[in-house]
Short mmCIF file of C-alpha atoms in Angstrom, two decimals:
data_model
loop_
_atom_site.label_atom_id
_atom_site.label_comp_id
_atom_site.label_asym_id
_atom_site.label_seq_id
_atom_site.Cartn_x
_atom_site.Cartn_y
_atom_site.Cartn_z
CA UNK A 7 76.64 75.51 171.76
CA UNK A 8 76.94 79.50 172.35
CA UNK A 9 74.87 78.96 175.59
CA UNK A 10 77.43 76.16 176.78
CA UNK A 11 80.27 78.54 176.18
CA UNK A 12 78.57 81.36 178.23
CA UNK A 13 78.12 78.89 181.11
CA UNK A 14 81.53 77.87 180.95
CA UNK A 15 82.79 81.28 180.86
CA UNK A 16 80.56 82.35 183.84
CA UNK A 17 82.02 79.27 185.92
CA UNK A 18 85.41 80.37 185.09
CA UNK A 19 84.57 84.03 186.15
CA UNK A 20 82.64 83.31 189.11
CA UNK A 21 85.35 82.45 191.73
CA UNK A 22 86.94 85.70 191.01
CA UNK A 23 83.72 87.44 191.81
CA UNK A 24 83.50 85.61 195.22
CA UNK A 25 86.89 86.96 196.28
CA UNK A 26 86.73 90.25 194.68
CA UNK A 27 84.91 92.22 197.94
CA UNK A 28 87.85 90.76 200.41
CA UNK A 29 90.33 91.39 197.75
CA UNK A 30 89.36 94.95 197.49
CA UNK A 31 89.17 95.25 201.43
CA UNK A 32 92.64 93.86 201.66
CA UNK A 33 94.13 96.20 198.97
CA UNK A 34 92.55 98.97 200.61
CA UNK A 35 92.97 98.86 204.06
CA UNK A 36 96.03 96.75 204.17
CA UNK A 37 98.26 96.89 201.33
CA UNK A 38 97.00 100.68 200.85
CA UNK A 39 97.76 101.34 204.87
CA UNK A 40 101.37 100.13 204.39
CA UNK A 41 102.34 102.24 201.13
CA UNK A 42 100.51 105.17 203.13
CA UNK A 43 102.66 104.67 206.25
CA UNK A 44 105.98 104.32 204.09
CA UNK A 45 105.40 107.76 202.34
CA UNK A 46 104.26 109.23 205.50
CA UNK A 47 107.41 108.11 207.19
CA UNK A 48 109.38 110.42 205.12
CA UNK A 49 107.14 113.60 206.16
CA UNK A 50 106.62 115.93 208.79
CA UNK A 51 102.84 115.58 209.76
CA UNK A 52 100.38 116.05 212.46
CA UNK A 53 97.29 114.66 211.27
CA UNK A 54 95.28 118.28 210.91
CA UNK A 55 97.96 119.73 208.48
CA UNK A 56 99.34 119.01 205.10
CA UNK A 57 102.23 116.47 205.26
CA UNK A 58 105.63 118.45 204.44
CA UNK A 59 108.41 116.26 202.92
CA UNK A 60 111.41 116.03 204.99
CA UNK A 61 113.28 113.29 203.86
CA UNK A 62 115.04 110.66 206.07
CA UNK A 63 114.85 113.07 209.10
CA UNK A 64 112.46 111.12 211.10
CA UNK A 65 114.75 107.83 211.00
CA UNK A 66 117.93 109.69 211.89
CA UNK A 67 115.88 110.98 214.89
CA UNK A 68 115.13 107.65 215.95
CA UNK A 69 118.90 106.71 216.03
CA UNK A 70 119.16 109.21 219.12
CA UNK A 71 115.84 108.53 220.57
CA UNK A 72 116.45 106.94 224.09
CA UNK A 73 112.34 106.16 224.27
CA UNK A 74 112.47 104.87 220.89
CA UNK A 75 115.55 102.57 221.88
CA UNK A 76 113.80 101.66 225.20
CA UNK A 77 110.42 100.75 223.45
CA UNK A 78 112.26 98.42 220.78
CA UNK A 79 113.99 96.80 223.51
CA UNK A 80 110.89 96.12 225.50
CA UNK A 81 109.05 94.91 222.33
CA UNK A 82 111.96 92.31 221.87
CA UNK A 83 111.79 91.55 225.31
CA UNK A 84 108.24 90.79 225.37
CA UNK A 85 108.43 88.40 222.26
CA UNK A 86 111.37 86.48 223.82
CA UNK A 87 109.30 86.11 227.14
CA UNK A 88 105.90 85.25 225.69
CA UNK A 89 106.43 83.29 222.63
CA UNK A 90 108.85 80.02 224.26
CA UNK A 91 106.69 80.00 227.28
CA UNK A 92 103.47 80.15 225.70
CA UNK A 93 104.47 77.37 222.60
CA UNK A 94 105.53 75.01 225.70
CA UNK A 95 102.51 75.48 227.84
CA UNK A 96 100.41 75.45 224.89
CA UNK A 97 101.94 71.98 223.80
CA UNK A 98 101.60 70.50 227.04
CA UNK A 99 98.48 71.64 227.32
CA UNK A 100 97.35 70.15 224.05
CA UNK A 101 98.77 66.84 224.72
CA UNK A 102 96.55 66.73 227.80
CA UNK A 103 93.62 67.94 226.15
CA UNK A 104 94.25 65.26 223.25
CA UNK A 105 94.69 62.45 225.54
CA UNK A 106 92.01 63.09 227.91
CA UNK A 107 89.30 64.03 224.99
CA UNK A 108 86.70 61.78 225.75
CA UNK A 109 86.62 62.28 229.19
CA UNK A 110 84.63 64.83 231.02
CA UNK A 111 87.59 66.69 232.39
CA UNK A 112 89.14 66.99 229.00
CA UNK A 113 85.87 68.32 227.47
CA UNK A 114 85.36 70.72 230.12
CA UNK A 115 88.94 71.95 230.08
CA UNK A 116 88.59 72.22 226.10
CA UNK A 117 85.92 74.75 226.47
CA UNK A 118 87.04 76.74 229.29
CA UNK A 119 90.28 77.49 228.14
CA UNK A 120 89.19 79.11 224.85
CA UNK A 121 86.91 81.65 227.18
CA UNK A 122 89.84 84.37 227.55
CA UNK A 123 90.43 84.35 223.63
CA UNK A 124 86.55 85.70 223.19
CA UNK A 125 86.71 88.49 225.57
CA UNK A 126 88.38 91.67 223.88
CA UNK A 127 91.87 92.60 224.72
CA UNK A 128 90.90 95.98 225.99
CA UNK A 129 88.32 94.35 228.44
CA UNK A 130 91.00 91.90 229.63
CA UNK A 131 93.50 94.72 230.20
CA UNK A 132 91.13 96.43 232.20
CA UNK A 133 89.78 93.74 234.33
CA UNK A 134 93.25 92.68 234.98
CA UNK A 135 93.96 96.16 235.99
CA UNK A 136 91.36 95.92 238.53
CA UNK A 137 92.09 92.77 239.71
CA UNK A 138 95.73 93.61 240.62
CA UNK A 139 95.07 97.33 241.87
CA UNK A 140 91.65 97.03 243.03
CA UNK A 141 92.28 96.10 246.33
CA UNK A 142 90.39 92.73 246.42
CA UNK A 143 90.80 90.74 249.31
CA UNK A 144 90.87 87.25 247.89
CA UNK A 145 93.68 88.65 245.23
CA UNK A 146 95.49 90.03 247.94
CA UNK A 147 95.45 87.11 249.87
CA UNK A 148 96.45 84.94 247.24
CA UNK A 149 99.57 87.10 246.12
CA UNK A 150 100.16 87.37 249.92
CA UNK A 151 100.96 83.72 250.22
CA UNK A 152 104.15 84.18 247.76
CA UNK A 153 105.06 87.59 249.62
CA UNK A 154 103.83 89.47 246.54
CA UNK A 155 102.06 93.05 246.73
CA UNK A 156 99.63 92.64 243.68
CA UNK A 157 99.69 96.39 242.88
CA UNK A 158 103.19 96.46 242.47
CA UNK A 159 103.65 93.74 239.71
CA UNK A 160 102.11 96.70 237.63
CA UNK A 161 103.54 99.72 239.37
CA UNK A 162 107.44 98.46 239.60
CA UNK A 163 109.28 99.02 236.36
CA UNK A 164 110.95 95.62 237.12
CA UNK A 165 107.82 93.39 236.87
CA UNK A 166 105.22 95.71 234.87
CA UNK A 167 106.33 94.00 231.49
CA UNK A 168 106.80 90.53 233.07
CA UNK A 169 103.23 91.09 234.30
CA UNK A 170 101.93 92.03 230.51
CA UNK A 171 103.43 89.05 229.22
CA UNK A 172 101.82 86.76 231.93
CA UNK A 173 98.38 88.33 230.98
CA UNK A 174 99.11 88.00 227.26
CA UNK A 175 99.87 84.35 227.54
CA UNK A 176 96.95 83.85 229.45
CA UNK A 177 94.64 85.69 227.06
CA UNK A 178 95.91 83.88 223.85
CA UNK A 179 96.56 80.54 225.44
CA UNK A 180 93.13 78.88 224.11
CA UNK A 181 94.00 80.00 220.66
CA UNK A 182 97.10 78.25 220.38
CA UNK A 183 95.79 75.18 222.04
CA UNK A 184 93.50 74.63 219.59
CA UNK A 185 96.16 74.99 216.88
CA UNK A 186 98.31 72.32 218.59
CA UNK A 187 95.39 70.20 219.44
CA UNK A 188 94.17 69.87 215.73
CA UNK A 189 97.87 69.36 214.83
CA UNK A 190 98.17 66.65 217.52
CA UNK A 191 94.90 64.79 216.13
CA UNK A 192 96.38 64.98 212.40
CA UNK A 193 99.02 62.54 213.67
CA UNK A 194 97.88 58.69 212.81
CA UNK A 195 97.51 56.65 215.74
CA UNK A 196 99.38 53.63 213.87
CA UNK A 197 103.06 55.64 214.68
CA UNK A 198 102.47 55.57 218.49
CA UNK A 199 101.03 51.94 218.37
CA UNK A 200 104.09 50.97 216.26
CA UNK A 201 106.49 52.59 218.71
CA UNK A 202 104.43 50.98 221.65
CA UNK A 203 104.97 47.43 220.21
CA UNK A 204 108.69 48.16 219.68
CA UNK A 205 108.74 49.11 223.55
CA UNK A 206 108.91 52.74 223.28
CA UNK A 207 107.23 54.26 226.62
CA UNK A 208 105.04 57.86 226.42
CA UNK A 209 107.86 59.90 226.87
CA UNK A 210 110.06 58.43 224.39
CA UNK A 211 106.93 58.27 221.81
CA UNK A 212 106.37 62.07 222.49
CA UNK A 213 110.17 63.35 221.70
CA UNK A 214 110.84 60.99 218.96
CA UNK A 215 107.28 60.54 217.12
CA UNK A 216 105.01 63.68 218.32
CA UNK A 217 107.19 66.51 218.18
CA UNK A 218 109.09 65.65 214.90
CA UNK A 219 105.46 65.22 213.19
CA UNK A 220 104.42 68.43 214.82
CA UNK A 221 107.48 70.31 213.60
CA UNK A 222 104.93 72.21 210.91
CA UNK A 223 102.20 73.19 213.47
CA UNK A 224 105.07 74.50 215.73
CA UNK A 225 106.52 76.56 213.04
CA UNK A 226 103.07 78.30 212.26
CA UNK A 227 102.22 78.57 216.03
CA UNK A 228 105.84 80.43 216.72
CA UNK A 229 105.37 82.63 213.59
CA UNK A 230 101.63 83.50 214.95
CA UNK A 231 102.77 83.99 218.77
CA UNK A 232 105.62 86.22 217.65
CA UNK A 233 103.75 88.39 215.32
CA UNK A 234 101.01 88.81 217.88
CA UNK A 235 103.55 89.65 220.75
CA UNK A 236 105.29 92.27 218.65
CA UNK A 237 101.91 93.78 217.79
CA UNK A 238 100.45 93.86 221.39
CA UNK A 239 98.68 97.07 221.92
CA UNK A 240 95.13 96.97 223.76
CA UNK A 241 96.20 94.93 226.32
CA UNK A 242 99.54 96.92 227.33
CA UNK A 243 97.52 100.41 226.84
CA UNK A 244 94.75 99.33 229.42
CA UNK A 245 96.79 97.46 231.85
CA UNK A 246 99.89 100.13 232.18
CA UNK A 247 99.74 102.74 229.44
CA UNK A 248 103.34 102.06 228.97
CA UNK A 249 104.32 102.92 232.50
CA UNK A 250 105.75 103.25 234.97
CA UNK A 251 108.68 105.33 233.44
CA UNK A 252 108.36 103.61 229.78
CA UNK A 253 108.90 100.22 231.37
CA UNK A 254 106.30 98.47 229.42
CA UNK A 255 106.18 100.88 226.53
CA UNK A 256 106.36 98.89 223.16
CA UNK A 257 106.74 100.13 219.62
CA UNK A 258 103.12 100.00 219.13
CA UNK A 259 102.25 102.08 222.34
CA UNK A 260 105.04 104.64 221.45
CA UNK A 261 103.88 104.97 218.16
CA UNK A 262 100.44 105.51 219.31
CA UNK A 263 101.41 107.99 222.22
CA UNK A 264 103.57 110.17 219.42
CA UNK A 265 100.80 110.20 216.91
CA UNK A 266 97.99 110.93 218.98
CA UNK A 267 99.43 112.49 221.95
CA UNK A 268 102.59 114.51 220.78
CA UNK A 269 100.87 115.26 217.15
CA UNK A 270 103.98 113.83 215.60
CA UNK A 271 102.27 111.32 212.57
CA UNK A 272 105.00 111.11 210.41
CA UNK A 273 107.58 110.52 213.36
CA UNK A 274 105.05 107.66 214.39
CA UNK A 275 104.76 106.50 210.96
CA UNK A 276 108.66 106.01 210.84
CA UNK A 277 108.42 103.98 214.14
CA UNK A 278 105.69 101.94 212.66
CA UNK A 279 107.78 101.22 209.69
CA UNK A 280 110.55 99.87 211.88
CA UNK A 281 108.28 97.50 213.51
CA UNK A 282 106.71 96.36 210.31
CA UNK A 283 110.22 95.45 208.91
CA UNK A 284 110.66 93.45 212.06
CA UNK A 285 107.68 91.66 211.39
CA UNK A 286 108.47 91.29 207.93
CA UNK A 287 111.63 89.55 208.79
CA UNK A 288 110.14 87.26 211.50
CA UNK A 289 107.33 86.05 208.10
CA UNK A 290 110.37 85.82 205.74
CA UNK A 291 112.14 83.45 208.13
CA UNK A 292 109.17 81.44 208.80
CA UNK A 293 108.43 81.15 205.10
CA UNK A 294 111.65 79.72 204.49
CA UNK A 295 111.62 77.35 207.48
CA UNK A 296 108.13 76.02 206.17
CA UNK A 297 109.72 75.78 202.66
CA UNK A 298 112.39 73.79 204.01
CA UNK A 299 110.11 71.51 205.99
CA UNK A 300 108.19 70.95 202.90
CA UNK A 301 110.82 69.70 200.79
CA UNK A 302 112.31 67.35 203.43
CA UNK A 303 108.82 65.93 203.74
CA UNK A 304 108.46 65.67 199.92
#
């Protein structure tokens, strides 16, 4: 009887033991980092010396910092550029791949489109920078067909942020295609068969059946795309470094430069905390939408 109780007790504790390591890492490196960032945001700190508490001076400084305003504007503009375009393209490609998943072309495209996701963002940034600035004849000729000088895409303040957004969309497209493809495959074929029997065409079926049933997946995809675009760093840092003239400097890039170039880690933490609040607001909005979606389904 006693051995049975011990086995039952061990079985009850075992699941918690399995998740204990990742929980410890999460608490130490994620939650601990957030708490540390919040605390250091109220200090004057340069990494080399002890932090000195200065109250809300860092946040008051943000209000009059034109570079911070520019970085915040760039961050939001990049999000508005990436999220809608990435969502529409990913859904369109997913529909094509789902419809042709048993054909050779569909299987080939399904494999190829995920290759950029595997590449490190820093490497992607370096490769695209060399492609656009490396005076490669084939690239020069291709852009020349559209009367575009490749080097000016990153060197012009008007096009630098747009170019970064296009590269980011290309880089992460495969990731969102996988998400939307799994969502499409989870929709039972009986819905489309019934619609076909009622005389609905493919376009009507897509807008009346596919999109409504794909809503939970779209909400998730938009949330992930939004948070990723807000935190984009490696790609921007290696493509443009935030230039020219801060045209592609986002909050993450600005916080990095303040922390490691200007030696103002406390101020950088304040910038990071603002970004954290923006991402938190997006997360709460997504949670609310998912909750409402679940209640409508039930």
